[in-house]
């Protein structure tokens, strides 16, 4: 699927539970990511059983994808059901944190689209609620967990293919497609800012590949370079961080994917280690008809190219289901989930705004 | 040639002068770059007529490459010759500035390897000397001017292929090859620091592609991640800048090219514009037997791949010769040459040192 707004790759799945053993309700269909999130859960054995959104047309569209899902008229009616283990949501970013509190107050695990929070208060409330309830507040940082090259890279690192990781660079260009975007997309209070919105993916990938528990934002910046018609849009942002273990990071996110690109964004990850490096061409191999999930490895043994689409799968979703059922944290440690969000909040808060526009 | 220490690509040349019309002396053979610098000049019509270095073996090796060159025992004897228009040098970086002053005091243009200066005092003395003499202080920022993909990119930008440039990212990994490096390479006072040494290329490329006259260093950092045996080596550095016209920049330089890479470094340049972007795979196409000088263009019209080795040439050298003869500044404006050096000096001076090592 070439539309980033609804990017929902599917890969080979390991079904971890019998049908009916893990039941999911959905609240908030504002972002198309919800489809990929639910496919991931479904492919791992979950059942998507009920959905609520104030917009009936959105619910109907969702049911077209997940046949048999029950449409629920009121949020409370869905949250109060006793047959659900988890509620998943791709509400507007600013609403995801408060919704998660309500979900956990009803005793259910929560699976949020990224970015999970737009304010520090939301993050701290979530941390407290998890502490209080013992439930899992999961976030779908899809650019790693739902990308086979991203998963494969972690396996190579684990095997020592590049030695000790020293630096991670992430490029996260996205197609704007402004005319198809909802109003909230252009309101900063609602989407949070570019370093929160699409930067949170990058902070997560950095922490993960670095094997780090914490990091410091050394510098960040944002700009609206070329979209004065959307004054609250940030079409560019970047940041550089250093992790608690010394690994450094740079990432850039932007809304400048050209119309001529075959997919929604030419996302890349470069991971440099003591003994070699990796490059992930995550979603496309530009000007070559080879698709995404291309992994390049260079180390002391030579240069290798792995085309991994269809061969790796997304272990995250099965792990998440089992975590919810077993009280483990194998899919993603809760601390890591929140730390990635925190770093993107800090990067956004501390960002320098580039005012001088080269365009005007 | 796969050895970065002596990287000296040759490309189609436009001979701009008759034989004998532009005569060059060489002082300082500490870095193998001098060979590429002199090839570039020679291919454009210059004659390399005399060389001085305190090391007789280095002079002999140079004569093996430039037959007929006269070996001169004393620097002064070479500088005092009246048959030379230019002196070229790849002396130790810390010595390049002071040498240039002596060259200009003898009425000759100066062509320095990069980085041209290791201190602000050297830079300011050079600016004054140029002001005083009207001579050209040229610097061989070879990663753009001696790279056909780098030259081709500027042609595409000029044609408007990516609209207005917004951001430039440069990755400049280099192979260390420590055992073949001279002592000065590991002494910071002599080589200047990584952001000066190999970072100066990056600052130059940024200013050039951004079409900017000045820039501000927003953040920079250096590390010695994995070479404690060389305590003054910086094996990693990066920086982010904003130009006077709002274009932003990130660059990383490092000495972590793995032994298995087919060449000395997988240098890349990403140039993002309002209407599209470019990626230069400058020296190699990893895991594909296609060589360097690969240019990828994505814009509203689609995705394009240009393999430009042998098709573009290096106009810089002919332009430089003509600039010296005609008093023009077509090869590179003097202000730009010095500003690139200044930005790398600032990035180096202000760099955060990453002390926490992920390796130890």
XYZ file of C-alpha atoms in Angstrom:
720
model
C 0.000 0.000 0.000
C 1.565 3.248 -1.056
C -0.478 5.635 1.019
C 1.342 6.562 4.208
C -1.828 7.735 5.838
C -3.002 4.159 6.009
C 0.271 2.332 5.754
C -0.483 -1.137 7.018
C 1.932 -3.780 5.870
C 1.181 -7.378 6.711
C 3.817 -10.001 7.148
C 3.964 -13.629 8.101
C 2.434 -14.041 11.501
C 2.885 -16.372 14.391
C -0.525 -16.983 15.945
C 0.114 -17.060 19.645
C -3.401 -17.669 20.951
C -6.463 -19.676 20.051
C -9.393 -17.819 18.587
C -11.314 -15.988 21.288
C -8.508 -15.965 23.822
C -7.552 -12.342 23.170
C -10.313 -9.897 22.354
C -9.736 -6.312 21.344
C -12.004 -3.297 21.245
C -11.185 -0.207 19.233
C -11.925 3.393 20.169
C -10.887 6.259 17.918
C -10.439 5.873 14.175
C -8.974 9.293 13.465
C -5.804 7.927 11.915
C -5.709 5.113 9.365
C -2.861 3.524 11.309
C -5.557 1.708 13.276
C -6.002 -0.698 10.391
C -2.372 -1.810 10.467
C -2.433 -2.035 14.248
C -5.487 -4.279 14.171
C -4.166 -6.395 11.309
C -1.025 -6.986 13.333
C -3.035 -8.109 16.342
C -5.420 -10.194 14.258
C -2.601 -11.937 12.413
C -1.152 -12.938 15.776
C -4.434 -14.473 16.876
C -6.416 -11.624 18.417
C -10.021 -10.933 17.555
C -11.171 -7.400 16.793
C -14.643 -7.585 18.286
C -15.983 -4.068 18.815
C -15.372 -0.525 17.641
C -16.485 2.925 18.680
C -15.989 6.222 16.928
C -18.236 9.284 16.964
C -18.146 9.179 13.167
C -20.481 6.451 11.907
C -18.947 6.493 8.442
C -15.523 5.729 9.935
C -17.021 2.801 11.829
C -18.598 1.455 8.664
C -15.299 1.707 6.803
C -13.597 -0.091 9.660
C -16.156 -2.881 9.554
C -15.498 -3.323 5.845
C -11.927 -4.253 6.815
C -12.792 -6.258 9.934
C -15.989 -8.121 9.190
C -18.022 -9.121 12.181
C -16.806 -6.271 14.330
C -19.578 -4.817 16.443
C -20.285 -1.099 16.102
C -20.738 0.504 19.529
C -22.507 3.850 19.800
C -20.938 5.094 23.020
C -17.338 4.933 24.207
C -18.418 4.025 27.732
C -20.428 1.082 26.468
C -17.334 -0.309 24.804
C -15.021 0.347 27.755
C -17.468 -1.282 30.162
C -17.573 -4.566 28.273
C -16.065 -7.407 30.231
C -15.091 -9.553 27.260
C -12.154 -7.398 26.106
C -8.514 -7.682 27.176
C -7.332 -4.643 25.251
C -8.506 -1.411 23.711
C -6.645 -0.099 20.686
C -6.829 3.468 19.440
C -5.685 5.793 16.718
C -7.541 8.797 18.083
C -6.173 12.287 17.477
C -2.728 12.381 19.149
C -3.762 14.856 21.823
C -6.617 12.522 22.844
C -4.643 9.291 23.029
C -3.245 9.817 26.529
C -6.542 10.734 28.230
C -8.293 7.847 26.468
C -5.660 5.437 27.781
C -6.424 6.504 31.341
C -10.107 5.716 30.829
C -9.243 2.376 29.230
C -7.089 1.351 32.181
C -9.698 2.571 34.639
C -11.843 -0.095 33.040
C -9.176 -2.726 33.619
C -7.993 -3.161 30.062
C -4.604 -3.043 28.398
C -4.153 -0.144 25.995
C -2.569 -0.120 22.552
C -2.062 3.385 21.229
C -0.985 4.607 17.864
C 2.135 6.729 18.027
C 2.702 9.442 19.075
C 1.049 8.434 22.338
C 1.226 11.835 24.065
C 1.382 15.488 23.141
C 2.195 16.832 26.637
C 4.392 15.859 29.562
C 1.330 15.828 31.801
C -0.258 13.133 29.678
C 2.928 11.075 29.837
C 3.211 11.351 33.610
C -0.447 10.494 34.074
C 0.091 7.398 31.952
C 3.146 6.364 33.952
C 1.151 6.697 37.155
C -1.787 4.783 35.769
C 0.418 1.898 34.663
C 2.043 1.878 38.088
C -1.394 1.865 39.709
C -3.022 -0.786 37.529
C -0.198 -3.032 36.352
C -1.697 -2.914 32.862
C 0.294 -2.494 29.641
C 0.323 0.841 27.812
C 1.640 -0.245 24.436
C 2.445 2.072 21.548
C 2.608 1.085 17.907
C 5.957 2.532 16.861
C 5.331 0.972 13.501
C 8.421 2.218 11.680
C 10.435 -0.423 13.511
C 8.081 -3.072 14.818
C 5.985 -3.168 11.665
C 8.860 -3.061 9.211
C 10.675 -6.250 8.345
C 13.970 -4.544 7.595
C 13.730 -2.907 10.999
C 13.171 -6.261 12.667
C 15.908 -7.942 10.637
C 18.384 -5.225 11.587
C 17.920 -6.020 15.246
C 18.687 -9.666 14.539
C 21.914 -8.728 12.734
C 22.953 -6.465 15.590
C 22.169 -9.197 18.089
C 24.421 -11.557 16.135
C 27.250 -9.030 16.370
C 27.345 -8.288 12.642
C 28.402 -4.675 13.190
C 30.076 -4.963 16.596
C 28.961 -2.466 19.209
C 26.516 0.165 17.987
C 27.943 3.699 18.037
C 25.493 5.866 16.132
C 22.028 5.683 14.614
C 20.759 7.982 11.860
C 17.122 7.960 10.895
C 15.533 9.712 7.960
C 11.759 9.789 8.084
C 10.337 11.665 5.112
C 6.566 11.441 4.740
C 4.141 12.447 2.007
C 1.939 15.307 3.075
C -1.101 14.719 0.883
C -2.598 17.791 2.474
C -5.945 17.676 0.735
C -6.769 14.289 2.269
C -5.727 15.261 5.784
C -8.255 16.096 8.487
C -8.339 19.463 10.181
C -6.607 18.225 13.360
C -3.546 17.316 11.341
C -2.764 21.014 10.916
C -3.440 22.114 14.506
C -0.350 21.880 16.633
C -2.220 21.487 19.904
C -3.893 18.433 18.362
C -1.002 16.684 16.575
C 1.725 17.831 18.939
C 4.431 19.030 16.548
C 6.484 17.119 14.011
C 9.141 15.881 16.466
C 6.397 14.341 18.591
C 4.207 13.092 15.784
C 6.657 11.381 13.444
C 9.755 11.998 15.564
C 8.578 9.564 18.217
C 9.269 6.683 15.811
C 12.816 7.879 15.508
C 13.438 8.222 19.222
C 12.139 4.692 19.682
C 14.385 3.246 16.988
C 17.382 5.026 18.430
C 16.857 3.751 21.974
C 16.214 0.271 20.661
C 19.176 -0.114 18.322
C 21.432 1.665 20.814
C 20.383 -0.732 23.539
C 19.901 2.327 25.736
C 17.560 3.050 28.604
C 17.737 6.825 28.480
C 19.114 9.647 26.389
C 19.661 13.395 26.320
C 18.447 15.646 23.529
C 21.462 17.733 22.536
C 19.788 19.822 19.865
C 16.553 19.884 17.916
C 14.901 22.153 15.435
C 11.667 22.559 13.519
C 10.590 24.612 10.530
C 7.652 25.350 8.346
C 9.714 25.776 5.223
C 7.122 25.736 2.533
C 3.566 25.543 3.790
C 2.513 29.024 4.906
C -1.078 28.051 4.153
C -0.864 25.784 7.216
C 0.782 28.046 9.787
C 0.737 25.433 12.555
C 2.221 22.683 10.412
C 5.868 21.901 10.885
C 7.068 20.397 7.628
C 10.604 19.768 8.864
C 12.247 18.746 12.110
C 15.450 17.145 13.251
C 17.272 16.272 16.436
C 20.493 14.847 17.747
C 20.708 12.858 20.974
C 23.195 10.980 23.081
C 22.157 7.871 24.981
C 23.153 6.942 28.509
C 25.626 4.459 27.030
C 27.260 7.034 24.741
C 25.586 6.007 21.489
C 24.622 9.070 19.477
C 21.730 9.745 17.171
C 20.570 12.080 14.481
C 17.153 11.999 12.934
C 15.281 14.064 10.421
C 11.567 13.978 9.807
C 9.750 15.936 7.131
C 6.679 16.191 4.936
C 8.546 16.623 1.653
C 8.158 13.247 -0.053
C 7.803 14.167 -3.736
C 4.750 13.061 -5.676
C 6.947 10.985 -7.967
C 8.152 8.604 -5.272
C 6.554 5.178 -5.574
C 5.609 5.075 -1.907
C 4.839 7.410 0.967
C 8.404 7.951 2.106
C 11.974 6.909 1.494
C 12.644 6.052 5.123
C 16.183 5.062 5.949
C 18.064 3.935 8.995
C 21.852 3.917 9.191
C 23.360 2.073 12.139
C 27.100 2.449 12.584
C 29.010 0.066 14.806
C 32.595 -0.622 15.743
C 32.854 -3.447 13.201
C 30.495 -2.427 10.427
C 27.308 -0.648 9.495
C 23.794 -1.239 8.339
C 21.588 0.722 6.036
C 17.876 0.021 5.900
C 15.946 1.184 2.861
C 12.713 0.587 4.615
C 9.911 1.250 2.197
C 11.433 1.510 -1.264
C 14.609 1.061 -3.270
C 14.629 4.263 -5.274
C 14.649 3.854 -9.064
C 14.884 0.069 -8.788
C 11.841 -2.138 -8.974
C 12.693 -4.072 -5.831
C 10.284 -2.871 -3.149
C 11.122 -2.035 0.419
C 12.728 -3.940 3.278
C 16.189 -3.760 1.748
C 19.018 -4.207 4.224
C 22.650 -3.456 3.444
C 25.386 -4.751 5.711
C 29.048 -3.823 5.433
C 31.580 -5.219 7.862
C 35.000 -6.833 7.867
C 33.741 -9.700 5.756
C 32.440 -7.597 2.879
C 29.253 -6.054 1.571
C 25.914 -7.836 1.730
C 22.423 -7.044 0.526
C 19.392 -8.718 2.077
C 15.936 -8.284 0.608
C 13.850 -9.375 3.560
C 10.232 -8.624 2.670
C 8.105 -11.613 3.601
C 10.871 -13.436 5.414
C 10.976 -11.900 8.870
C 7.505 -11.055 10.075
C 6.424 -8.851 12.957
C 7.049 -10.668 16.227
C 5.904 -7.626 18.180
C 2.191 -8.347 17.966
C 2.323 -11.919 19.196
C 4.690 -10.889 21.941
C 2.351 -8.084 22.971
C -0.622 -10.412 23.226
C 1.391 -12.838 25.337
C 2.675 -9.992 27.493
C -0.901 -8.972 28.242
C -1.895 -12.534 29.052
C 1.233 -13.488 31.001
C 2.367 -10.258 32.656
C 5.677 -10.242 30.750
C 7.290 -7.365 28.827
C 8.832 -9.104 25.848
C 7.262 -7.025 23.079
C 8.649 -3.760 24.433
C 9.542 -2.836 28.001
C 7.085 -0.313 29.405
C 9.947 1.965 30.400
C 11.203 2.005 26.804
C 7.751 2.760 25.397
C 7.415 5.805 27.629
C 11.028 6.929 27.291
C 10.774 7.145 23.502
C 7.719 9.344 23.903
C 9.447 11.464 26.532
C 12.462 12.093 24.311
C 10.277 13.229 21.452
C 8.388 15.539 23.822
C 11.696 17.013 25.011
C 13.001 17.406 21.461
C 9.792 19.197 20.524
C 9.771 21.451 23.594
C 13.405 22.466 23.189
C 13.413 22.813 19.408
C 14.916 25.852 17.746
C 12.482 27.254 15.197
C 14.089 28.018 11.860
C 12.427 31.234 10.819
C 14.493 32.290 7.851
C 12.826 30.544 4.977
C 14.845 29.783 1.870
C 11.664 29.630 -0.141
C 10.003 32.956 0.425
C 41.810 3.696 -6.427
C 40.446 2.319 -3.223
C 42.831 3.902 -0.767
C 41.344 7.039 0.712
C 44.727 8.253 1.831
C 45.639 8.857 -1.780
C 42.229 9.110 -3.337
C 42.812 10.795 -6.650
C 40.129 10.208 -9.221
C 40.722 11.496 -12.731
C 37.947 12.546 -15.005
C 37.597 14.025 -18.414
C 39.421 17.315 -18.504
C 39.045 20.527 -20.393
C 42.523 21.897 -21.075
C 42.230 25.608 -20.580
C 45.795 26.724 -21.316
C 48.605 25.875 -23.674
C 51.514 23.925 -22.296
C 53.797 26.168 -20.287
C 51.230 28.871 -19.668
C 50.503 27.783 -16.104
C 53.359 26.404 -14.064
C 52.955 24.938 -10.600
C 55.436 24.213 -7.830
C 54.667 21.853 -4.996
C 55.748 22.197 -1.367
C 54.741 19.643 1.239
C 53.912 16.046 0.378
C 52.652 14.977 3.783
C 49.271 13.872 2.487
C 48.744 11.797 -0.625
C 45.956 14.154 -1.685
C 48.669 16.156 -3.428
C 48.679 13.635 -6.253
C 45.014 14.147 -7.022
C 45.374 17.905 -6.725
C 48.232 17.919 -9.215
C 46.509 15.506 -11.581
C 43.539 17.826 -11.618
C 45.710 20.805 -12.475
C 47.723 18.860 -15.037
C 44.634 17.517 -16.765
C 43.425 21.102 -17.162
C 46.678 22.146 -18.804
C 48.993 23.082 -15.941
C 52.556 21.834 -15.696
C 53.884 20.489 -12.413
C 57.444 21.713 -12.692
C 59.112 21.615 -9.262
C 58.660 20.010 -5.880
C 60.101 20.428 -2.432
C 59.691 18.262 0.624
C 62.155 17.678 3.465
C 61.732 13.948 2.840
C 63.735 12.930 -0.232
C 61.889 9.627 -0.552
C 58.566 11.478 -0.797
C 60.003 13.659 -3.559
C 61.181 10.604 -5.486
C 57.771 9.016 -5.187
C 56.184 12.214 -6.421
C 58.524 12.317 -9.422
C 57.474 8.777 -10.283
C 53.967 10.157 -10.753
C 54.970 13.458 -12.385
C 57.934 12.713 -14.592
C 60.124 15.659 -15.344
C 59.337 17.455 -12.127
C 62.416 19.108 -10.655
C 63.335 18.178 -7.074
C 64.244 21.280 -5.074
C 66.269 20.927 -1.876
C 65.072 24.043 -0.064
C 61.608 25.518 0.230
C 62.929 29.036 -0.264
C 64.592 28.064 -3.509
C 61.275 26.882 -4.858
C 59.285 29.856 -3.591
C 61.815 32.273 -5.077
C 61.494 30.878 -8.572
C 59.977 33.346 -10.988
C 58.574 30.795 -13.422
C 55.719 29.580 -11.206
C 52.176 30.986 -11.028
C 51.043 28.737 -8.186
C 52.312 26.649 -5.320
C 50.287 23.622 -4.277
C 50.616 21.868 -0.959
C 49.419 18.934 1.055
C 51.615 19.702 4.042
C 50.475 18.707 7.529
C 47.199 20.592 8.155
C 48.664 22.807 10.881
C 51.405 23.927 8.476
C 49.205 24.720 5.481
C 48.189 28.201 6.600
C 51.670 29.484 7.467
C 53.038 28.040 4.215
C 50.371 29.885 2.238
C 51.518 33.185 3.726
C 55.083 32.512 2.548
C 53.825 31.477 -0.877
C 51.882 34.698 -1.282
C 54.797 36.747 0.026
C 56.573 35.385 -3.016
C 53.790 36.550 -5.305
C 52.248 33.210 -6.126
C 48.743 31.825 -5.935
C 48.298 29.052 -3.390
C 46.416 25.774 -3.695
C 46.055 24.008 -0.364
C 44.769 20.596 0.468
C 41.821 20.689 2.843
C 41.583 21.377 5.719
C 43.433 24.617 5.032
C 43.662 25.840 8.644
C 43.703 24.408 12.134
C 43.314 27.723 14.004
C 41.318 30.915 13.645
C 44.567 32.906 13.660
C 45.749 31.077 10.567
C 42.443 31.779 8.839
C 42.510 35.472 9.670
C 46.136 35.777 8.558
C 45.176 34.177 5.258
C 42.230 36.522 4.793
C 44.539 39.485 5.385
C 47.195 38.167 3.048
C 44.681 37.678 0.241
C 43.386 41.180 0.838
C 46.930 42.502 0.751
C 48.160 40.616 -2.317
C 45.080 40.007 -4.443
C 46.265 36.434 -4.944
C 44.031 33.356 -4.799
C 44.090 31.072 -1.771
C 42.388 27.994 -3.185
C 41.496 24.874 -1.233
C 40.938 21.436 -2.692
C 37.623 20.470 -1.119
C 37.834 17.327 -3.179
C 34.707 15.592 -1.936
C 32.667 17.943 -4.101
C 34.937 19.447 -6.740
C 36.707 16.160 -7.466
C 33.638 13.963 -7.448
C 31.511 13.715 -10.549
C 28.302 12.981 -8.685
C 28.976 16.082 -6.616
C 29.413 18.169 -9.744
C 26.389 16.639 -11.439
C 24.212 17.358 -8.406
C 24.941 21.044 -8.721
C 23.845 20.929 -12.351
C 20.552 19.275 -11.402
C 19.943 21.832 -8.668
C 20.737 24.632 -11.089
C 18.141 23.227 -13.489
C 15.554 23.310 -10.728
C 15.181 19.538 -10.495
C 14.452 19.643 -6.756
C 13.077 23.156 -6.409
C 14.590 25.285 -3.687
C 17.118 23.514 -1.473
C 15.966 23.155 2.143
C 18.402 20.769 3.796
C 21.695 19.037 3.085
C 22.874 15.892 4.869
C 26.416 14.678 4.378
C 27.860 11.378 5.544
C 31.640 11.204 5.323
C 32.922 7.887 6.632
C 36.618 7.254 6.031
C 38.846 4.234 6.405
C 41.355 4.699 9.196
C 44.135 2.380 8.059
C 45.985 3.391 11.190
C 49.142 1.417 10.541
C 49.856 3.365 7.348
C 49.200 6.774 8.886
C 52.026 9.125 9.851
C 52.518 10.307 13.399
C 50.981 13.736 12.777
C 47.688 12.118 11.862
C 47.156 11.219 15.524
C 48.216 14.555 17.041
C 45.337 16.933 17.387
C 47.452 20.070 17.274
C 48.760 18.865 13.901
C 45.593 17.584 12.200
C 43.171 19.947 13.900
C 40.363 17.625 14.975
C 37.943 15.577 12.910
C 35.430 18.367 12.265
C 38.227 20.481 10.807
C 40.051 17.727 8.993
C 37.299 15.858 7.190
C 34.460 18.092 8.376
C 35.670 20.983 6.230
C 34.562 19.085 3.116
C 31.093 18.874 4.569
C 30.840 22.536 5.483
C 31.905 23.408 1.944
C 29.317 21.144 0.342
C 26.606 22.536 2.571
C 27.347 26.167 1.745
C 27.611 25.329 -1.921
C 24.430 23.321 -2.363
C 22.539 25.684 -0.052
C 23.638 28.648 -2.137
C 24.549 30.326 1.135
C 27.204 32.855 2.046
C 27.295 32.215 5.772
C 25.946 29.835 8.384
C 25.675 29.264 12.111
C 26.802 26.101 13.847
C 23.874 25.053 16.033
C 25.463 21.970 17.572
C 28.503 19.791 17.066
C 30.090 16.880 18.815
C 33.171 14.687 18.666
C 34.135 11.362 20.193
C 36.913 8.870 20.354
C 34.626 5.885 20.518
C 36.949 3.024 19.863
C 40.590 4.027 19.561
C 41.992 4.530 23.044
C 45.415 3.664 21.690
C 45.304 7.028 19.886
C 44.066 9.368 22.612
C 44.164 12.478 20.401
C 42.286 10.871 17.529
C 38.643 11.736 17.139
C 37.051 8.841 15.308
C 33.600 10.435 15.173
C 32.172 13.903 14.765
C 28.978 15.511 13.619
C 27.387 18.920 13.361
C 24.190 20.675 12.429
C 24.121 24.147 10.926
C 21.692 26.700 9.591
C 22.656 28.940 6.704
C 21.911 32.633 6.365
C 19.135 31.730 3.936
C 17.502 29.228 6.292
C 18.794 26.048 4.684
C 19.807 23.533 7.333
C 22.534 20.938 7.427
C 23.620 17.852 9.250
C 26.869 16.094 8.643
C 28.655 13.154 10.176
C 32.298 12.267 9.674
C 33.999 9.204 11.073
C 36.889 6.762 10.753
C 34.779 3.603 10.890
C 34.762 2.381 7.283
C 34.846 -1.412 7.639
C 37.624 -3.393 6.005
C 35.092 -5.187 3.837
C 33.949 -2.081 1.969
C 35.258 -1.991 -1.596
C 36.508 1.564 -1.249
C 37.702 3.997 1.382
C 34.303 5.309 2.369
C 30.618 5.134 1.579
C 30.216 8.900 1.288
C 26.692 10.135 0.757
C 25.005 13.434 0.230
C 21.257 13.938 0.574
C 19.875 17.217 -0.698
C 16.221 17.893 0.060
C 14.342 20.587 -1.801
C 10.826 21.879 -2.031
C 10.130 19.814 -5.146
C 12.299 16.739 -4.741
C 15.503 15.321 -3.389
C 18.856 13.991 -4.456
C 20.997 11.267 -3.035
C 24.621 10.946 -4.080
C 26.348 7.633 -3.517
C 29.676 9.200 -4.157
C 32.307 6.498 -4.083
C 30.497 3.169 -4.189
C 27.140 1.496 -4.625
C 27.191 -0.947 -1.740
C 26.794 -4.622 -2.677
C 26.292 -3.791 -6.350
C 29.131 -3.866 -8.816
C 28.412 -0.432 -10.208
C 31.149 1.856 -8.868
C 30.688 5.325 -7.468
C 29.200 8.534 -8.814
C 25.635 7.274 -8.537
C 23.011 9.995 -8.387
C 19.391 9.403 -7.425
C 16.781 12.037 -8.136
C 13.195 11.903 -6.944
C 10.771 14.689 -7.745
C 7.253 15.205 -9.042
C 8.121 13.439 -12.277
C 9.308 10.207 -10.711
C 12.482 8.440 -9.648
C 15.669 8.603 -11.689
C 19.086 7.027 -11.395
C 22.107 8.574 -13.093
C 25.444 6.794 -13.170
C 27.703 9.696 -14.035
C 31.271 8.440 -13.732
C 33.247 9.640 -16.736
C 30.515 11.889 -18.030
C 30.836 15.083 -16.030
C 34.476 15.860 -15.339
C 35.954 18.296 -12.856
C 35.480 21.849 -14.133
C 37.025 23.241 -10.974
C 40.650 22.835 -12.032
C 40.373 24.580 -15.365
C 38.336 27.328 -13.779
C 40.965 27.745 -11.067
C 43.765 28.109 -13.580
C 41.781 30.695 -15.508
C 40.902 32.505 -12.287
C 44.601 32.809 -11.494
C 45.393 34.064 -14.968
C 42.399 36.366 -15.363
C 41.678 37.625 -11.855
C 38.218 36.004 -11.827
C 36.656 33.810 -9.104
C 34.712 31.247 -11.099
C 36.182 28.096 -9.576
C 35.160 29.063 -6.048
C 34.660 32.510 -4.560
C 37.422 33.340 -2.086
C 34.839 34.219 0.542
C 33.266 30.773 0.199
C 36.623 28.989 0.443
C 37.390 30.709 3.730
C 33.848 30.504 5.120
C 33.787 26.724 4.768
C 37.027 26.551 6.721
C 35.710 28.963 9.340
C 32.546 26.925 9.915
C 34.549 23.774 10.449
C 36.811 25.623 12.891
C 33.745 26.839 14.805
C 32.161 23.382 14.808
C 35.400 21.951 16.167
C 35.875 24.639 18.813
C 32.301 24.377 20.087
C 31.978 20.602 19.891
C 30.570 18.628 22.803
C 32.868 15.729 23.610
C 31.033 12.448 24.046
C 32.856 10.802 26.905
C 30.632 7.883 27.708
C 31.905 5.188 25.441
C 29.553 2.407 24.456
C 32.544 0.206 23.721
C 34.635 0.204 26.864
